[in-house]
mmCIF file of C-alpha atoms in Angstrom:
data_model
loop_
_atom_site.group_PDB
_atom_site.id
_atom_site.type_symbol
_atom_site.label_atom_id
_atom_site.label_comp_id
_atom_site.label_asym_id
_atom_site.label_seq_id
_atom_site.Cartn_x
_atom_site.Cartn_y
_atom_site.Cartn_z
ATOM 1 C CA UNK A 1 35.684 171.524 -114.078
ATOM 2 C CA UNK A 2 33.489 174.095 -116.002
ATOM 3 C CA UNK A 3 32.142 176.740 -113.053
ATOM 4 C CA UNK A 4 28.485 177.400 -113.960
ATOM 5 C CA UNK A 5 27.429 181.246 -114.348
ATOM 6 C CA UNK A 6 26.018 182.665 -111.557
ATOM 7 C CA UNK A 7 22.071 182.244 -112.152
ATOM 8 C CA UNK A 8 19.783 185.576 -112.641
ATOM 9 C CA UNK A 9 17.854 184.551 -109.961
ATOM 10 C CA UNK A 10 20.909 184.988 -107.550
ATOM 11 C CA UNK A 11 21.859 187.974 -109.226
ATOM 12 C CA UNK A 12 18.782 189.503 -108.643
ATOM 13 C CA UNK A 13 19.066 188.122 -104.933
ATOM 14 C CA UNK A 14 22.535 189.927 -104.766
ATOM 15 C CA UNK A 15 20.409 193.388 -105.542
ATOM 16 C CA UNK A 16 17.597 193.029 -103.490
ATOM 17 C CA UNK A 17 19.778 191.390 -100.384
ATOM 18 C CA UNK A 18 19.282 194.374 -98.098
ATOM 19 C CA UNK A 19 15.888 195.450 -99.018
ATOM 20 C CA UNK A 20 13.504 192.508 -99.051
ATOM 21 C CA UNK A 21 13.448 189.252 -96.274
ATOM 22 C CA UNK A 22 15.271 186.644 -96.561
ATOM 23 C CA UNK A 23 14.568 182.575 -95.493
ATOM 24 C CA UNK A 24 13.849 182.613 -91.755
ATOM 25 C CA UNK A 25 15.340 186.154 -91.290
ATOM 26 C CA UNK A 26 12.961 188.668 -90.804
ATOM 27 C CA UNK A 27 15.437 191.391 -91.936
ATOM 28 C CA UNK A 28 18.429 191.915 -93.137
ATOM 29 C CA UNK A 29 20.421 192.607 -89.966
ATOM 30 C CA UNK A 30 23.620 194.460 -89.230
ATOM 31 C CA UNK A 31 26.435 191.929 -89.879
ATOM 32 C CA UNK A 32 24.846 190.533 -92.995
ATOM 33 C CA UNK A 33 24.279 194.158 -94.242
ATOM 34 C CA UNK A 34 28.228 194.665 -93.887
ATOM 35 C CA UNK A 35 29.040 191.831 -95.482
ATOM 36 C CA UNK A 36 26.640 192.852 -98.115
ATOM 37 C CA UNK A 37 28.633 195.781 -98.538
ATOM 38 C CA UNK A 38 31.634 194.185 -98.581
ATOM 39 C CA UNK A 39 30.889 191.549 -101.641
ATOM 40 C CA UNK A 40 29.939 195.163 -103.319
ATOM 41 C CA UNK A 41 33.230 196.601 -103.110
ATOM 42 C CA UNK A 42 34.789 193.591 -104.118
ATOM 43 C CA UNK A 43 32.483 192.657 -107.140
ATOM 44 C CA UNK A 44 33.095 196.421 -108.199
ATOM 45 C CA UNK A 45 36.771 195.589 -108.445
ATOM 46 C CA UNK A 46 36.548 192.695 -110.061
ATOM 47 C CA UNK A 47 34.558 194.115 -112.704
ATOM 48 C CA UNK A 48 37.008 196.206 -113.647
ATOM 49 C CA UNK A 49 40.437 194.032 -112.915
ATOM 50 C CA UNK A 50 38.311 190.640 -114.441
ATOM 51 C CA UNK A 51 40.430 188.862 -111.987
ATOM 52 C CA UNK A 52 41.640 187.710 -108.538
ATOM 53 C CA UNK A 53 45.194 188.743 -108.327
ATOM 54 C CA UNK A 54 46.729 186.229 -106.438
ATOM 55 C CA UNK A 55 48.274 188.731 -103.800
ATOM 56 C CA UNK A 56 44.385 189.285 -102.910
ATOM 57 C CA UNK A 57 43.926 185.571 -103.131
ATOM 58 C CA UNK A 58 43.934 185.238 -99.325
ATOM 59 C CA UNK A 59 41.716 188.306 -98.973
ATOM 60 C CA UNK A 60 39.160 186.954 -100.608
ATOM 61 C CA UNK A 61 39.028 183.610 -99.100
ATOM 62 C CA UNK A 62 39.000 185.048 -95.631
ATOM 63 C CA UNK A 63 35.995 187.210 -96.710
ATOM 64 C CA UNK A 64 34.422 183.902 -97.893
ATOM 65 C CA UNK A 65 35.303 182.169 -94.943
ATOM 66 C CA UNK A 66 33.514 185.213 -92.821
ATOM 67 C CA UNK A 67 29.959 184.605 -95.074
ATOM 68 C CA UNK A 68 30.258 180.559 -94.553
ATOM 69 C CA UNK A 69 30.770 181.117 -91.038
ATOM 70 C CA UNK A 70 27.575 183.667 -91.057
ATOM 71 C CA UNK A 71 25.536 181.010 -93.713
ATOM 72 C CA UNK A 72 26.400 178.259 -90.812
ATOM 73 C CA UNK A 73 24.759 180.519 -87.902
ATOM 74 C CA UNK A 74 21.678 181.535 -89.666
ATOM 75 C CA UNK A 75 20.429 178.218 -91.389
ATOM 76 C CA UNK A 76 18.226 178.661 -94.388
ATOM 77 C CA UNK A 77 19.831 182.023 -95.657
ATOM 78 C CA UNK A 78 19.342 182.073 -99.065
ATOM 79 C CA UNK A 79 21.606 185.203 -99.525
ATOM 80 C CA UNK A 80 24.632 184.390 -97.931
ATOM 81 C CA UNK A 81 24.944 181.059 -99.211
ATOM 82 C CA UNK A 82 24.360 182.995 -102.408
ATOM 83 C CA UNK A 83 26.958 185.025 -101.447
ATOM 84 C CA UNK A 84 29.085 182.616 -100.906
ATOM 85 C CA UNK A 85 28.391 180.772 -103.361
ATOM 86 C CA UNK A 86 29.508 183.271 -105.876
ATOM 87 C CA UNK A 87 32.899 183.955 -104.345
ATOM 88 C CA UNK A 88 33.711 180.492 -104.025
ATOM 89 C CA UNK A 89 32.924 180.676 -108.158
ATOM 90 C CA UNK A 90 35.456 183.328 -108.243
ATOM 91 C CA UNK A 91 38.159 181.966 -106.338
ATOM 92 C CA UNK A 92 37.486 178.370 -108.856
ATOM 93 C CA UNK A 93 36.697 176.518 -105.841
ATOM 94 C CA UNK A 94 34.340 173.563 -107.748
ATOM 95 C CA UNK A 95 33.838 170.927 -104.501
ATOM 96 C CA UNK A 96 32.777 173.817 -102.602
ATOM 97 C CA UNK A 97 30.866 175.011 -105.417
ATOM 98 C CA UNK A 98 29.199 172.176 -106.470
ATOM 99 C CA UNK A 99 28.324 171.660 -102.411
ATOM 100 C CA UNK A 100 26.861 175.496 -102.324
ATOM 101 C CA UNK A 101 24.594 174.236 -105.396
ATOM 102 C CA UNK A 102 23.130 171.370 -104.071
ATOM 103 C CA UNK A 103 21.919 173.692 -100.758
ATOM 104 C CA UNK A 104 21.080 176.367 -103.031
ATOM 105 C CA UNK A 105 18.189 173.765 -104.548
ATOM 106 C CA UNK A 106 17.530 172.156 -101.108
ATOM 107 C CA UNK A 107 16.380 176.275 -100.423
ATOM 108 C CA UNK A 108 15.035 176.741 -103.991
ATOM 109 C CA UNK A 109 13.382 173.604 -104.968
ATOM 110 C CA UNK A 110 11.390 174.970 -107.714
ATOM 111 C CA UNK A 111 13.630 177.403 -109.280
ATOM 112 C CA UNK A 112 15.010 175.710 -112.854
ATOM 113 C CA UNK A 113 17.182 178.325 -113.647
ATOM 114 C CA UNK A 114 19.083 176.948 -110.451
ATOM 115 C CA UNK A 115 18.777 173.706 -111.222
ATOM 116 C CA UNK A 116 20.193 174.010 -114.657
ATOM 117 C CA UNK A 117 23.525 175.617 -113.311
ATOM 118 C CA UNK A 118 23.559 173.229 -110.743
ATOM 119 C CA UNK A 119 23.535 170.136 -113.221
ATOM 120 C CA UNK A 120 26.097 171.813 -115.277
ATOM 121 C CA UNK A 121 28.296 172.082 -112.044
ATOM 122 C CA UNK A 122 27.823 168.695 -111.137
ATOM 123 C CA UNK A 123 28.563 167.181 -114.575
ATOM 124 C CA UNK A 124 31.158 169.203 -115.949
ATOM 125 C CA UNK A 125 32.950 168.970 -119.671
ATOM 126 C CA UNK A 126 33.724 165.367 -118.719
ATOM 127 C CA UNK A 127 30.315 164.489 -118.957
ATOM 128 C CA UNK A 128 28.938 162.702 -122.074
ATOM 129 C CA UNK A 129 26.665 163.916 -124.280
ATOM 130 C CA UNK A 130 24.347 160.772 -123.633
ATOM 131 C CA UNK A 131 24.199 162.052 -119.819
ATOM 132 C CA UNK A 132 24.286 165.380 -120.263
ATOM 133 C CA UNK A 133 20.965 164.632 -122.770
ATOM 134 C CA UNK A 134 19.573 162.044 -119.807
ATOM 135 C CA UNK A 135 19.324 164.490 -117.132
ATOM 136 C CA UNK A 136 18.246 167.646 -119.339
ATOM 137 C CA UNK A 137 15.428 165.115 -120.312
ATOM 138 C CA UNK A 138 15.204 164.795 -116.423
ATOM 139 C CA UNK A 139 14.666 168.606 -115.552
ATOM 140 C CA UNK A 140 12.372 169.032 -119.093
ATOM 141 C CA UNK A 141 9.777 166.348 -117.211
ATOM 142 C CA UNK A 142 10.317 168.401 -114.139
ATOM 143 C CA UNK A 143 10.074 172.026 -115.614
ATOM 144 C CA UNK A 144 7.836 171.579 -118.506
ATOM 145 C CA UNK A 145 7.236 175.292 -118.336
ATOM 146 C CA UNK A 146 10.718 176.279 -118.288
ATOM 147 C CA UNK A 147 11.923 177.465 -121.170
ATOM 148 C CA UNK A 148 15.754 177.560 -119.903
ATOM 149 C CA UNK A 149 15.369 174.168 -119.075
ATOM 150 C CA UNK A 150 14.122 173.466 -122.680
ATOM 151 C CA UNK A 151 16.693 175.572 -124.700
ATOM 152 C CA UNK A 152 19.408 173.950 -122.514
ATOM 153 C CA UNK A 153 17.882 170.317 -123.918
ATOM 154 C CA UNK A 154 17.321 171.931 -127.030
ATOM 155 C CA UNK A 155 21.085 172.669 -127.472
ATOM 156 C CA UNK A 156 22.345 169.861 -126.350
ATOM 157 C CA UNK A 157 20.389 168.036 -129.191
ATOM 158 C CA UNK A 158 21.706 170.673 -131.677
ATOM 159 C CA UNK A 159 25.717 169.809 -130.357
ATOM 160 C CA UNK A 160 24.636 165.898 -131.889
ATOM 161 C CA UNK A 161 22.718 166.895 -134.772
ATOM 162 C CA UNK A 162 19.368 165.763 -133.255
ATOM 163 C CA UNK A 163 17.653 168.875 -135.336
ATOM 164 C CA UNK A 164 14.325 167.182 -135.071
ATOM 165 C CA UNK A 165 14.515 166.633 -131.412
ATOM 166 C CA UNK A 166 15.582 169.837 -131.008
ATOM 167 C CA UNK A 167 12.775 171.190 -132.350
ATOM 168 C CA UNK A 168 10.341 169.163 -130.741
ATOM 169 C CA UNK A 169 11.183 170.320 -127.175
ATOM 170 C CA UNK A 170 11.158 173.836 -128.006
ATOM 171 C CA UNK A 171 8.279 173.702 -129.740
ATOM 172 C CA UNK A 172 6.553 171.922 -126.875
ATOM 173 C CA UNK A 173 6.604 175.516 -124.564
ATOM 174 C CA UNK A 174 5.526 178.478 -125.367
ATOM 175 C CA UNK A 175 8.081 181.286 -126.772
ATOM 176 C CA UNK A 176 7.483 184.773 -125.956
ATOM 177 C CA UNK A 177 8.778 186.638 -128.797
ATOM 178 C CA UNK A 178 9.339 189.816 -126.232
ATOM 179 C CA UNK A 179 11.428 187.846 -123.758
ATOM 180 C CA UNK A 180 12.997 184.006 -125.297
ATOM 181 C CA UNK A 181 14.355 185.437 -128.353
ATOM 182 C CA UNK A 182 17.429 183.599 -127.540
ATOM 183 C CA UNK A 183 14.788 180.066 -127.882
ATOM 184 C CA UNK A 184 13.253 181.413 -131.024
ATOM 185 C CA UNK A 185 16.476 182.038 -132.768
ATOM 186 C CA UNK A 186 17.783 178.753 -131.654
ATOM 187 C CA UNK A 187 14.608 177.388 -132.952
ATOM 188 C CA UNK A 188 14.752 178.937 -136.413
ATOM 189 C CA UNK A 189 18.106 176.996 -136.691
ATOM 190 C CA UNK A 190 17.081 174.211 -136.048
ATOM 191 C CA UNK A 191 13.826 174.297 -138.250
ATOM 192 C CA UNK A 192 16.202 175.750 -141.096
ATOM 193 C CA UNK A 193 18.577 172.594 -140.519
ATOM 194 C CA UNK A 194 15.461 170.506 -141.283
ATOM 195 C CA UNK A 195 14.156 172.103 -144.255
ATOM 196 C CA UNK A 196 11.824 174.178 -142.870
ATOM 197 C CA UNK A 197 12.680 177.043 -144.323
ATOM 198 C CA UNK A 198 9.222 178.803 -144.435
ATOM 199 C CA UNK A 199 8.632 178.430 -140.552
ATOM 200 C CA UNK A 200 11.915 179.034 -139.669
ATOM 201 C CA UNK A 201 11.412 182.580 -141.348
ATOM 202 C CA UNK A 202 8.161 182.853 -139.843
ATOM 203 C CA UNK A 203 9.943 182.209 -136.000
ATOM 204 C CA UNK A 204 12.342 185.083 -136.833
ATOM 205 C CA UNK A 205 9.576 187.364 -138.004
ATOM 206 C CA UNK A 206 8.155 187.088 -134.476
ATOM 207 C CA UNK A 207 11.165 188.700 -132.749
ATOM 208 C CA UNK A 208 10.393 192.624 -132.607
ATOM 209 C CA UNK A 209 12.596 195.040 -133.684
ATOM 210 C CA UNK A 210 15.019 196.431 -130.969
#
């Protein structure tokens, strides 16, 4: 089963973990802060090996066992089932994945960047495109501000040649040339792919200059 990124909203959780409050903690309190440190060390490694070697393997399960065991004492703690959540991703553990996902957005009911990876979790490459286009739809209704939600549904329409429908959705939101370049570009495509050349210059032209 595809493993779903890590969202930026959990990445920016992993950053801020020992500064700001947290669900019903009031502060981030000794134990958590060592097993902050801990996922630190680790994630430094791993950014430089790219891997799990397997003679680590049991290493890093343990660890993952000590922040479930932590998440399961201190319901509602968004970071360490974050935590957890991400080192089950590395060790390609998908049930336990996928279950970390649904209490991620049980905590975080309103995030769509969240829900997005969660969907893509629960679905995986096995999923058809008719489903896959079903529950984007889903989230769209849900988020109709997002514009993650609607450049996820916008390339799923893309993958089946649905140019027009692509279009539609994204240009249903608005783009923010400064920040959802990524939704203009895929835009411009899309336009271009349905003869629109003139407006799919015009959405490039809006991208600034790096």
């Amino acid at each position: 089963m595809r493993r779903a990124p890590l969202p930026a909203l959990l990445a920016a959780i992993m950053l801020s973990i020992s500064l700001a409050p947290l669900a019903s903690a009031a502060r981030a309190d000794e134990a958590f802060d060592k097993l902050v440190a801990q996922f630190q060390v680790l994630h430094e490694s791993l950014n430089a090996t790219r891997r799990i070697d397997e003679k680590d393997r049991p290493t890093v399960v343990a660890f993952a066992d000590r922040v479930a065991a932590y998440a399961s004492d201190h319901p509602g703690h968004i970071g360490s089932v974050a935590l957890e959540l991400q080192l089950r991703i590395w060790l390609a553990e998908d049930d336990r994945v996928s279950a970390l996902y649904t209490v991620l957005s049980s905590l975080r009911p309103d995030d769509p960047e969240l829900a997005i990876s969660a969907l893509e979790q629960r679905l995986g490459p096995e999923a058809g495109s008719d489903e896959r286009i079903t529950l984007l739809r889903e989230l769209n209704a849900r988020f109709p501000e997002s514009v993650g939600v609607a450049k996820a549904l916008a390339e799923q329409y893309k993958a089946e040649i649905r140019y027009g429908d692509a279009v539609e959705t994204l240009e249903s939101i608005e783009l923010d040339p400064a920040t959802d370049a990524a939704a203009i570009v895929l835009l411009a495509d899309c336009l271009y792919s349905t003869m629109r050349f003139e407006q799919a210059i015009a959405e490039i032209d809006r991208i600034p200059d790096e």
